[in-house]
PDB file of C-alpha atoms in Angstrom:
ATOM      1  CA  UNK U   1       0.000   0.000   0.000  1.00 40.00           C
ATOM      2  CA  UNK U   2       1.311   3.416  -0.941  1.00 34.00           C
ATOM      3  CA  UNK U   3       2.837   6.103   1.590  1.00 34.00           C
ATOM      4  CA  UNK U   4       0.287   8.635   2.662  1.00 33.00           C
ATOM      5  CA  UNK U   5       1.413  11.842   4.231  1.00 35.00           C
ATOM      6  CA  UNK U   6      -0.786  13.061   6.682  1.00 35.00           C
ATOM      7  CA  UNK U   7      -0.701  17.201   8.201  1.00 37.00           C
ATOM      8  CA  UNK U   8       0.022  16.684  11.797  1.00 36.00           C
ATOM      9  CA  UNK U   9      -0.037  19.646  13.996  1.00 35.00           C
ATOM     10  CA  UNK U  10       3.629  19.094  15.002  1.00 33.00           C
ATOM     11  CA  UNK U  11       5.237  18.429  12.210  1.00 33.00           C
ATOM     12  CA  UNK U  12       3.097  19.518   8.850  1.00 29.00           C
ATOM     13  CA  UNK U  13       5.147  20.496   6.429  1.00 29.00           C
ATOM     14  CA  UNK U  14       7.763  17.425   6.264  1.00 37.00           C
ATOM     15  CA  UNK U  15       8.146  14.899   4.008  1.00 48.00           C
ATOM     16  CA  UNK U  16       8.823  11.171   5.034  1.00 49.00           C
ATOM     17  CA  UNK U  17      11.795  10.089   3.049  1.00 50.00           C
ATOM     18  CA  UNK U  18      10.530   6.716   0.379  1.00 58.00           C
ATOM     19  CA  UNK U  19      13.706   4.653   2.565  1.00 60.00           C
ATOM     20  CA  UNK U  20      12.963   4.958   5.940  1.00 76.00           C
ATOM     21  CA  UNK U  21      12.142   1.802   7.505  1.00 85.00           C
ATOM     22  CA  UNK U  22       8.063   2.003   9.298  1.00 90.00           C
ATOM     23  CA  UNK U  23       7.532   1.828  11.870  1.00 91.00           C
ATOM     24  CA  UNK U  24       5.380  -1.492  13.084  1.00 91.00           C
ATOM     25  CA  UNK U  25       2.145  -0.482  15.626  1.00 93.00           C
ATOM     26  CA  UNK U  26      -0.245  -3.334  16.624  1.00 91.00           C
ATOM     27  CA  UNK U  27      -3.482  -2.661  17.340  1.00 92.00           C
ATOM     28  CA  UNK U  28      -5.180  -5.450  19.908  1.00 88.00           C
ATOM     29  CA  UNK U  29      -8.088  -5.307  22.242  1.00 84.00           C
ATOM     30  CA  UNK U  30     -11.824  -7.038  22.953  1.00 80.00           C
ATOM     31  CA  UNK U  31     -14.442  -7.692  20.274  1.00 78.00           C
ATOM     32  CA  UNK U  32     -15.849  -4.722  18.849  1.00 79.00           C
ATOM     33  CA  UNK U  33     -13.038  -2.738  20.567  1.00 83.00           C
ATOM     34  CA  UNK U  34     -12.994  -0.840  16.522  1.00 87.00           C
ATOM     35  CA  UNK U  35     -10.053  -1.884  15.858  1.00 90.00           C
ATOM     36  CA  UNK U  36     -10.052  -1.490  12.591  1.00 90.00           C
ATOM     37  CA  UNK U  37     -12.262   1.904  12.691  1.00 93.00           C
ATOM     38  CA  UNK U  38      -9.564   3.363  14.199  1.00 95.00           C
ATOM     39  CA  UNK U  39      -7.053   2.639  11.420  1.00 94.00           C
ATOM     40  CA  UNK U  40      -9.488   3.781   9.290  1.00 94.00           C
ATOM     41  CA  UNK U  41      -8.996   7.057  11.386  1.00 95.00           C
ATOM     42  CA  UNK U  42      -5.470   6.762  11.462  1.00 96.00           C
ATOM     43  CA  UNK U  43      -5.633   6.676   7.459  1.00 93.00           C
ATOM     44  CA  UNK U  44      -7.331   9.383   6.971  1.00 91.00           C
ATOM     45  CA  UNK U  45     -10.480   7.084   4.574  1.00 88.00           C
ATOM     46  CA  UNK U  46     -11.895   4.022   5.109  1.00 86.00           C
ATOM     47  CA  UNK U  47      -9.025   0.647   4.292  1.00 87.00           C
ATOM     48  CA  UNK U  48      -9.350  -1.749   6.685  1.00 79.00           C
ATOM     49  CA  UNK U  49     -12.895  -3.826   7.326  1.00 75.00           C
ATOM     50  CA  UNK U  50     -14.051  -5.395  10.349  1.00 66.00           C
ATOM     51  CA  UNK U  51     -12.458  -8.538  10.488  1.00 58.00           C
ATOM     52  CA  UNK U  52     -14.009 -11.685  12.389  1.00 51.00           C
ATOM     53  CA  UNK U  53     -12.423 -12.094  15.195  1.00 49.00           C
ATOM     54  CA  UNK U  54     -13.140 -15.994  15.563  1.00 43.00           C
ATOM     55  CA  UNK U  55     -10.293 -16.802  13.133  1.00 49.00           C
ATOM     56  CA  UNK U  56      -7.405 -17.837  14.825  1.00 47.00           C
ATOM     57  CA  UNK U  57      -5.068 -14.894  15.813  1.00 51.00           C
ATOM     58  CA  UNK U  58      -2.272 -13.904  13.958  1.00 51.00           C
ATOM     59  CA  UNK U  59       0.295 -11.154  12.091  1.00 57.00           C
ATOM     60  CA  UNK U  60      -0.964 -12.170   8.673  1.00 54.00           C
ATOM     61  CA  UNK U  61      -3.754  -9.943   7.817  1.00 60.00           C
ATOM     62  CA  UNK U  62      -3.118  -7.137   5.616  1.00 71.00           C
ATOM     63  CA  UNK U  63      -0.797  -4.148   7.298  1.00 85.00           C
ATOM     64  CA  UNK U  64      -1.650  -0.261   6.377  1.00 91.00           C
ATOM     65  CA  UNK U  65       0.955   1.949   6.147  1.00 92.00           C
ATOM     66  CA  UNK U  66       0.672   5.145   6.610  1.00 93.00           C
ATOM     67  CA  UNK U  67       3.097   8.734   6.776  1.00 93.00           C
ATOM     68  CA  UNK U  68       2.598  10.879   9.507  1.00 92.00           C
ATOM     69  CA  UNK U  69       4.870  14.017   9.858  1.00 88.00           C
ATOM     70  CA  UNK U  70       8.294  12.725   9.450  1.00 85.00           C
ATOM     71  CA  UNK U  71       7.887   9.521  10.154  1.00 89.00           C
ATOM     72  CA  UNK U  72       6.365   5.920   8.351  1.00 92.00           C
ATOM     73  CA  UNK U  73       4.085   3.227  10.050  1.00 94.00           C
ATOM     74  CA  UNK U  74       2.914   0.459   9.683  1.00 93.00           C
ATOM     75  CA  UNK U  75      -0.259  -0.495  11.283  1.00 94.00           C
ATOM     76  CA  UNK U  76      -1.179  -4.435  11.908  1.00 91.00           C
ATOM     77  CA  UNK U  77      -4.654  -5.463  13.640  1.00 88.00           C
ATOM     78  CA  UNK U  78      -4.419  -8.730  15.958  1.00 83.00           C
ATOM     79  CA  UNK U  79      -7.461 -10.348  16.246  1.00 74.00           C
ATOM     80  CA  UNK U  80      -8.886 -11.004  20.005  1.00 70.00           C
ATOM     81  CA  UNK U  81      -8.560 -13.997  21.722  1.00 61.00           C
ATOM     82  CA  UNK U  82     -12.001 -13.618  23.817  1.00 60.00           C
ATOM     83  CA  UNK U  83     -14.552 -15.930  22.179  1.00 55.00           C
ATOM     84  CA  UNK U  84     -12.453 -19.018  20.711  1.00 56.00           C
ATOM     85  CA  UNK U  85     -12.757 -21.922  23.019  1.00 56.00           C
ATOM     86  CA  UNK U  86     -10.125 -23.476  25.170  1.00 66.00           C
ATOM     87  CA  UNK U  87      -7.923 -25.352  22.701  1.00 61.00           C
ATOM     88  CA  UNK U  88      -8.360 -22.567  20.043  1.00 67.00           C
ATOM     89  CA  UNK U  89      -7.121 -20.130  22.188  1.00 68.00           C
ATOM     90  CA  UNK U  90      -3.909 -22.290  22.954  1.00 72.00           C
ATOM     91  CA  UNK U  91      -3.028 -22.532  19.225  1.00 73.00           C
ATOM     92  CA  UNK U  92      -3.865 -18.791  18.705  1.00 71.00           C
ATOM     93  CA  UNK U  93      -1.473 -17.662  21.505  1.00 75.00           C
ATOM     94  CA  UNK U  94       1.240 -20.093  20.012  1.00 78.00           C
ATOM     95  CA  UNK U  95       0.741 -19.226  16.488  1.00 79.00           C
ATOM     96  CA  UNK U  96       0.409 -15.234  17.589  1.00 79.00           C
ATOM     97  CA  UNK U  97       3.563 -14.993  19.625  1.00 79.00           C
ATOM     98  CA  UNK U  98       5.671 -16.619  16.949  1.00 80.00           C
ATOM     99  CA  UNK U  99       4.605 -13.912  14.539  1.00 80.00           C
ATOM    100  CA  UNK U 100       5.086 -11.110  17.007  1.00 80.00           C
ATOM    101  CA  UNK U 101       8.800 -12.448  18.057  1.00 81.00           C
ATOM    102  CA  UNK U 102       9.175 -12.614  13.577  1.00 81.00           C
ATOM    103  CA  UNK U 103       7.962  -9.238  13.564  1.00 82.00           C
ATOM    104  CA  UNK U 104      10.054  -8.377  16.264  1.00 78.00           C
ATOM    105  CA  UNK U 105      13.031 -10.149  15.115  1.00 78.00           C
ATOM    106  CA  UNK U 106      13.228  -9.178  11.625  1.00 78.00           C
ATOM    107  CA  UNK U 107      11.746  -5.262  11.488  1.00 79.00           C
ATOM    108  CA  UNK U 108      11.035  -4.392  15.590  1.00 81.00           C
ATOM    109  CA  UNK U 109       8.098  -3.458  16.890  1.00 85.00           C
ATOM    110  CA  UNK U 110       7.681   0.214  17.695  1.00 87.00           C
ATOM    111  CA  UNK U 111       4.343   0.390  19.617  1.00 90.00           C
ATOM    112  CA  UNK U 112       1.340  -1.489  21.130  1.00 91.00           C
ATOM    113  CA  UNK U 113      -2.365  -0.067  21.237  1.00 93.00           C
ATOM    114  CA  UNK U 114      -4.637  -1.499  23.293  1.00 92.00           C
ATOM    115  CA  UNK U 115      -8.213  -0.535  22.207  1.00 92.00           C
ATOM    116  CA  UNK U 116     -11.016  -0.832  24.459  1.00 91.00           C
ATOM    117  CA  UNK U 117     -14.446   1.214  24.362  1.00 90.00           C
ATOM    118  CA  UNK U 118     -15.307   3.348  27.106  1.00 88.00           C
ATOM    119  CA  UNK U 119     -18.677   1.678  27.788  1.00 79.00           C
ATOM    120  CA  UNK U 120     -17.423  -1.728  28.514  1.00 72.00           C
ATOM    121  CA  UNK U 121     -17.415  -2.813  32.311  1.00 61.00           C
ATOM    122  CA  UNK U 122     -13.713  -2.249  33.423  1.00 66.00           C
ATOM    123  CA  UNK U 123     -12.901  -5.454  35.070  1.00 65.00           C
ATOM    124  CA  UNK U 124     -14.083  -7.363  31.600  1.00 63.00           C
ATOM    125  CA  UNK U 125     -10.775  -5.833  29.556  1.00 73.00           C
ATOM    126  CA  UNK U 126      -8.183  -7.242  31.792  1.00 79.00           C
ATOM    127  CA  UNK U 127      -8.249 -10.654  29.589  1.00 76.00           C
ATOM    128  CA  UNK U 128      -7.583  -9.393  26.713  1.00 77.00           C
ATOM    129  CA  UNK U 129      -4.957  -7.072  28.052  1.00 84.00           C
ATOM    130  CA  UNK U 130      -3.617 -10.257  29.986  1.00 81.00           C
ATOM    131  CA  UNK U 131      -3.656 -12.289  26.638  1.00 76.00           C
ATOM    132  CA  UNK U 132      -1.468 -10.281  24.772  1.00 78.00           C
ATOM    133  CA  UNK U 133       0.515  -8.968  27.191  1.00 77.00           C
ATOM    134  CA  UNK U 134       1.587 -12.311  27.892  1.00 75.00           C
ATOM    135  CA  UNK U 135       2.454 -13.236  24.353  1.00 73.00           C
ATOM    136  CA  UNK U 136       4.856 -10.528  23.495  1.00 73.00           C
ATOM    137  CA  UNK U 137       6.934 -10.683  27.264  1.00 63.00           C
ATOM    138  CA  UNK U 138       6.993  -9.496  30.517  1.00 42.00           C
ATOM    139  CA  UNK U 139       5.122  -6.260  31.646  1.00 37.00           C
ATOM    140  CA  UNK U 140       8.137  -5.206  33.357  1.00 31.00           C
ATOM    141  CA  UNK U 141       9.258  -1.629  32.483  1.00 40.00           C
ATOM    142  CA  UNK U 142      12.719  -1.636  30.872  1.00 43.00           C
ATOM    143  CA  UNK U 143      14.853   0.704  28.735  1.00 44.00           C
ATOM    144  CA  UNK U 144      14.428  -0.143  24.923  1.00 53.00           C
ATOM    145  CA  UNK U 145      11.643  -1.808  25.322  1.00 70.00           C
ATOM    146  CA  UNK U 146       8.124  -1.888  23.851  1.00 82.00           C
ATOM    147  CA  UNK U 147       5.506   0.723  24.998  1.00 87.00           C
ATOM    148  CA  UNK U 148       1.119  -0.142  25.493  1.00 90.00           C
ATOM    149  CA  UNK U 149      -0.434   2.824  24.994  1.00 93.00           C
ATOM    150  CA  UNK U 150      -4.642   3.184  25.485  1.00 94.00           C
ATOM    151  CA  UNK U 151      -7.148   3.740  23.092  1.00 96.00           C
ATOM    152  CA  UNK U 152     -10.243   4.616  24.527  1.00 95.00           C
ATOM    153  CA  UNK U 153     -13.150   4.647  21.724  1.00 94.00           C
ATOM    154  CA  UNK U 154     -16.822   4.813  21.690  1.00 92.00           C
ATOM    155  CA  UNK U 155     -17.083   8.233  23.390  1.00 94.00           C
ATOM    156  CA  UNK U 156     -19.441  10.292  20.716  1.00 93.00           C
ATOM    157  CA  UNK U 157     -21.498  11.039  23.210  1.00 92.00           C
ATOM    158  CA  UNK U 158     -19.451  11.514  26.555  1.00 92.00           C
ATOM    159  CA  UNK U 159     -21.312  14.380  28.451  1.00 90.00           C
ATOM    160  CA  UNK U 160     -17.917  15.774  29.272  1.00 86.00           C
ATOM    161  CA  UNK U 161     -14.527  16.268  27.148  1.00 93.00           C
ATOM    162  CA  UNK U 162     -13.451  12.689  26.088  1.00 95.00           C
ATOM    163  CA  UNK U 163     -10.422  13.047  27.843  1.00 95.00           C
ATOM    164  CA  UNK U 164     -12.138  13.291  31.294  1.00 95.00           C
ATOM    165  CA  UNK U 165     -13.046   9.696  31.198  1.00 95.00           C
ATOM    166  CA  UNK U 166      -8.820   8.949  31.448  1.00 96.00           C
ATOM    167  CA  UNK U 167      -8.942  11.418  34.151  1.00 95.00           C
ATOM    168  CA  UNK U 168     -11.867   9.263  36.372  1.00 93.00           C
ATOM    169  CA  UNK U 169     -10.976   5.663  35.141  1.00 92.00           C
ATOM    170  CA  UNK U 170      -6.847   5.486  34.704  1.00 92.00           C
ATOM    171  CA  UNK U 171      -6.666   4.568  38.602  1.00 92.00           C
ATOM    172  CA  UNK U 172      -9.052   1.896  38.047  1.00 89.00           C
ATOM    173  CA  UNK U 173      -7.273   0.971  35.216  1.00 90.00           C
ATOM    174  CA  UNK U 174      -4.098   0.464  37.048  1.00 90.00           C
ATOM    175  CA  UNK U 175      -5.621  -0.957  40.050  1.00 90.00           C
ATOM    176  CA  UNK U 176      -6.920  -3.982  37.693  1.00 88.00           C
ATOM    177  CA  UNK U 177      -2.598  -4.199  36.678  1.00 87.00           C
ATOM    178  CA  UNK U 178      -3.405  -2.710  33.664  1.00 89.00           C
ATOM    179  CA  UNK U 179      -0.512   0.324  32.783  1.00 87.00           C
ATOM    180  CA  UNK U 180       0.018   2.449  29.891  1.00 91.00           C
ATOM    181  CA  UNK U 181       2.755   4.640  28.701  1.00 90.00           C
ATOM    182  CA  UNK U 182       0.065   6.726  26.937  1.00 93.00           C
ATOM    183  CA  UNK U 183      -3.424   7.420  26.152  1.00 95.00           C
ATOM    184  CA  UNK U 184      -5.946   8.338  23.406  1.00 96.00           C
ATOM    185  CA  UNK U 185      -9.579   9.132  23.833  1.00 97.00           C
ATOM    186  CA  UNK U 186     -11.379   9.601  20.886  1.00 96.00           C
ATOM    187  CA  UNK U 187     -14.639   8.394  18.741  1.00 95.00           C
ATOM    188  CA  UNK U 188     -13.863   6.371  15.719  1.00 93.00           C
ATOM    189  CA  UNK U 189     -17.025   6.937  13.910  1.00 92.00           C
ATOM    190  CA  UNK U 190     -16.845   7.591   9.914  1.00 90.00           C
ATOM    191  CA  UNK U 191     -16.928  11.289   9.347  1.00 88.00           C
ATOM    192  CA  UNK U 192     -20.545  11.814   8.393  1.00 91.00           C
ATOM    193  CA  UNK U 193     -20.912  15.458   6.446  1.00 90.00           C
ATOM    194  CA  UNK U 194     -24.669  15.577   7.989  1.00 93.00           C
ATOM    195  CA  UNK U 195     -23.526  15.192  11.828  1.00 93.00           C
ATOM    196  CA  UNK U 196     -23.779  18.167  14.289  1.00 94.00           C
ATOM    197  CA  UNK U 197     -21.044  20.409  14.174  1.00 94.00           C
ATOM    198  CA  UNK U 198     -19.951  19.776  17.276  1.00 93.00           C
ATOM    199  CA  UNK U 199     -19.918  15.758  16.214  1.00 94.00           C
ATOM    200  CA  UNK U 200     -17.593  16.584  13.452  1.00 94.00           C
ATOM    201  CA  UNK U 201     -15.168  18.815  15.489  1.00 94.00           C
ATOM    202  CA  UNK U 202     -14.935  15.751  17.992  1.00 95.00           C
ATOM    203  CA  UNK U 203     -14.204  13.757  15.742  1.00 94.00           C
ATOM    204  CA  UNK U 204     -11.474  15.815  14.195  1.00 95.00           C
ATOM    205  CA  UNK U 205      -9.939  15.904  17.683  1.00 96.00           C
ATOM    206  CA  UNK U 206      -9.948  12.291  17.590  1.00 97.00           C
ATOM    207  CA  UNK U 207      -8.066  11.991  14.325  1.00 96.00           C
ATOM    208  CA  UNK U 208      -5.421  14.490  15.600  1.00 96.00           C
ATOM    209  CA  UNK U 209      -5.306  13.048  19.076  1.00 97.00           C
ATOM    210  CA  UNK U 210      -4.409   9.078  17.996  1.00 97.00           C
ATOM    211  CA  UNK U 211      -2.200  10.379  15.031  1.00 96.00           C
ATOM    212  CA  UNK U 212       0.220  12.388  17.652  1.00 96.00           C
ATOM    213  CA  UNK U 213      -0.244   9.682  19.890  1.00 96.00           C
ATOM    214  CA  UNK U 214       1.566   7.637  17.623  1.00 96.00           C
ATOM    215  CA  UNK U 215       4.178  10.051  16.415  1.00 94.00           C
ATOM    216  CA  UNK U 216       4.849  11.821  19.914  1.00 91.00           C
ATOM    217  CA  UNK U 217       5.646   8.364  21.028  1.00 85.00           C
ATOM    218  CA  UNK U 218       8.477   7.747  19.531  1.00 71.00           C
ATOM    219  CA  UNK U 219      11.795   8.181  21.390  1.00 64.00           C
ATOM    220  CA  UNK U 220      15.340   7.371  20.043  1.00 57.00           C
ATOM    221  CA  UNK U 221      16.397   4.424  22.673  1.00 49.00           C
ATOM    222  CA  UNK U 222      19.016   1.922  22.589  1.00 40.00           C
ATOM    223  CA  UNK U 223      17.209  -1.352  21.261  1.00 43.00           C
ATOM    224  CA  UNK U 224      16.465  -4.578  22.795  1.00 40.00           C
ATOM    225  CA  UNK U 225      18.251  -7.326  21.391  1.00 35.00           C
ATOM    226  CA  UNK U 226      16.746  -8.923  18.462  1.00 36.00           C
ATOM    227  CA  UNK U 227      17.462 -12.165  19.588  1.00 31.00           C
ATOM    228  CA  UNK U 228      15.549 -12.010  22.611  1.00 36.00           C
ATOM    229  CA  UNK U 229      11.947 -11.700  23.941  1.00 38.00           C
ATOM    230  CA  UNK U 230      10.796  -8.059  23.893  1.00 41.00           C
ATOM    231  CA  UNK U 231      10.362  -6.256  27.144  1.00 40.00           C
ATOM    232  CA  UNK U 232       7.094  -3.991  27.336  1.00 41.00           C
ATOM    233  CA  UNK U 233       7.553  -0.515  28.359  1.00 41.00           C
ATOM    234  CA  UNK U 234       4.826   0.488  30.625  1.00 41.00           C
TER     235      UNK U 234
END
């Protein structure tokens, strides 16, 4: 898929060389987390379809890339875990974590989303979270190694700015051993030309919140060795 150059607030008038290496994000989470409406976001028009998450979970579904400022990425979407049975999941979580360590391996792995929706009960999104945190290592902060950052989507209609719901769940969050180096929260919805204004300016916000979310977070950093299991940076 070809480049696209997005104007980000920080950094709108570069232009993201045709050599550098992306950047690889992963986007996991529940069920109907959106997953793939927020690459859609990301993009800038609709790409990527909602894919069923009952297949078994992998890194082999179509990747997006995608320029933003001065810097290339390339987006992935794991399926969740959540609704295969017992034996399904076991393959899945093999089968997943010898992609990711690949991935890792061969091109690194720059970020990790996790996207839940704002409306789901709080103490339901730890297994997901648990899933994949314990396929791609330990959730032990370390230098040079991978950061989780939040995604918190299907607040269109939060009575207060979308941000406030960080503000009155991240201790929650964190007292379920959930962390985060970061945080997003946005609506995903497609831009609809007929919403409210005010509709359309949040989600504008939401397109320039994730997309700095993901640029801001990268930091030069020694890297961890290929060879081994990546650390998570949390």
């Amino acid at each position: 898929m070809s480049s696209l150059t997005f104007r980000t607030p920080a950094t709108a008038s570069m232009q993201v060389p045709f050599g550098l290496t992306p950047l690889h994000v992963l986007l996991f989470g529940e069920t109907g987390a959106g997953k793939s409406a927020i690459i859609n976001l990301i993009m800038g028009r609709d790409v990527a379809q909602a894919s069923p998450d009952s297949e078994i979970s992998n890194l082999e579904h179509t990747s997006y890339e995608v320029a933003l400022g001065d810097r290339r990425f390339k987006l992935w979407e794991v399926s969740s875990l959540e609704s295969m049975s017992s034996f399904r999941t076991f393959l899945a979580k093999r089968r997943l974590k010898q992609a990711y360590e690949k991935l890792y391996k061969d091109d690194g792995v720059y970020l990790l989303l996790y996207c839940l929706r704002g409306s789901r009960a709080q103490r339901a999104l730890i297994r997901d979270y648990k899933f994949f945190t314990d396929i791609v290592g330990s959730t032990a902060t370390a230098a040079g190694g991978v950061p989780v950052a939040a995604v918190v989507t299907s607040l269109e209609d939060y009575p207060m700015d979308m941000d406030k719901w960080w503000v009155k769940n991240k201790d929650n969050l964190e007292s379920l051993g959930m962390r985060f180096s970061a945080h997003a929260c946005i609506t995903s919805l497609p831009d609809d030309p007929y919403a409210s204004p005010a509709m359309r300016a949040r989600r504008q916000r939401s397109e320039e919140v994730i997309r700095r979310l993901i640029h801001d977070s990268y930091q030069p950093r020694t890297e961890t060795p290929r060879s081994s299991s990546p650390a998570l940076t949390l």
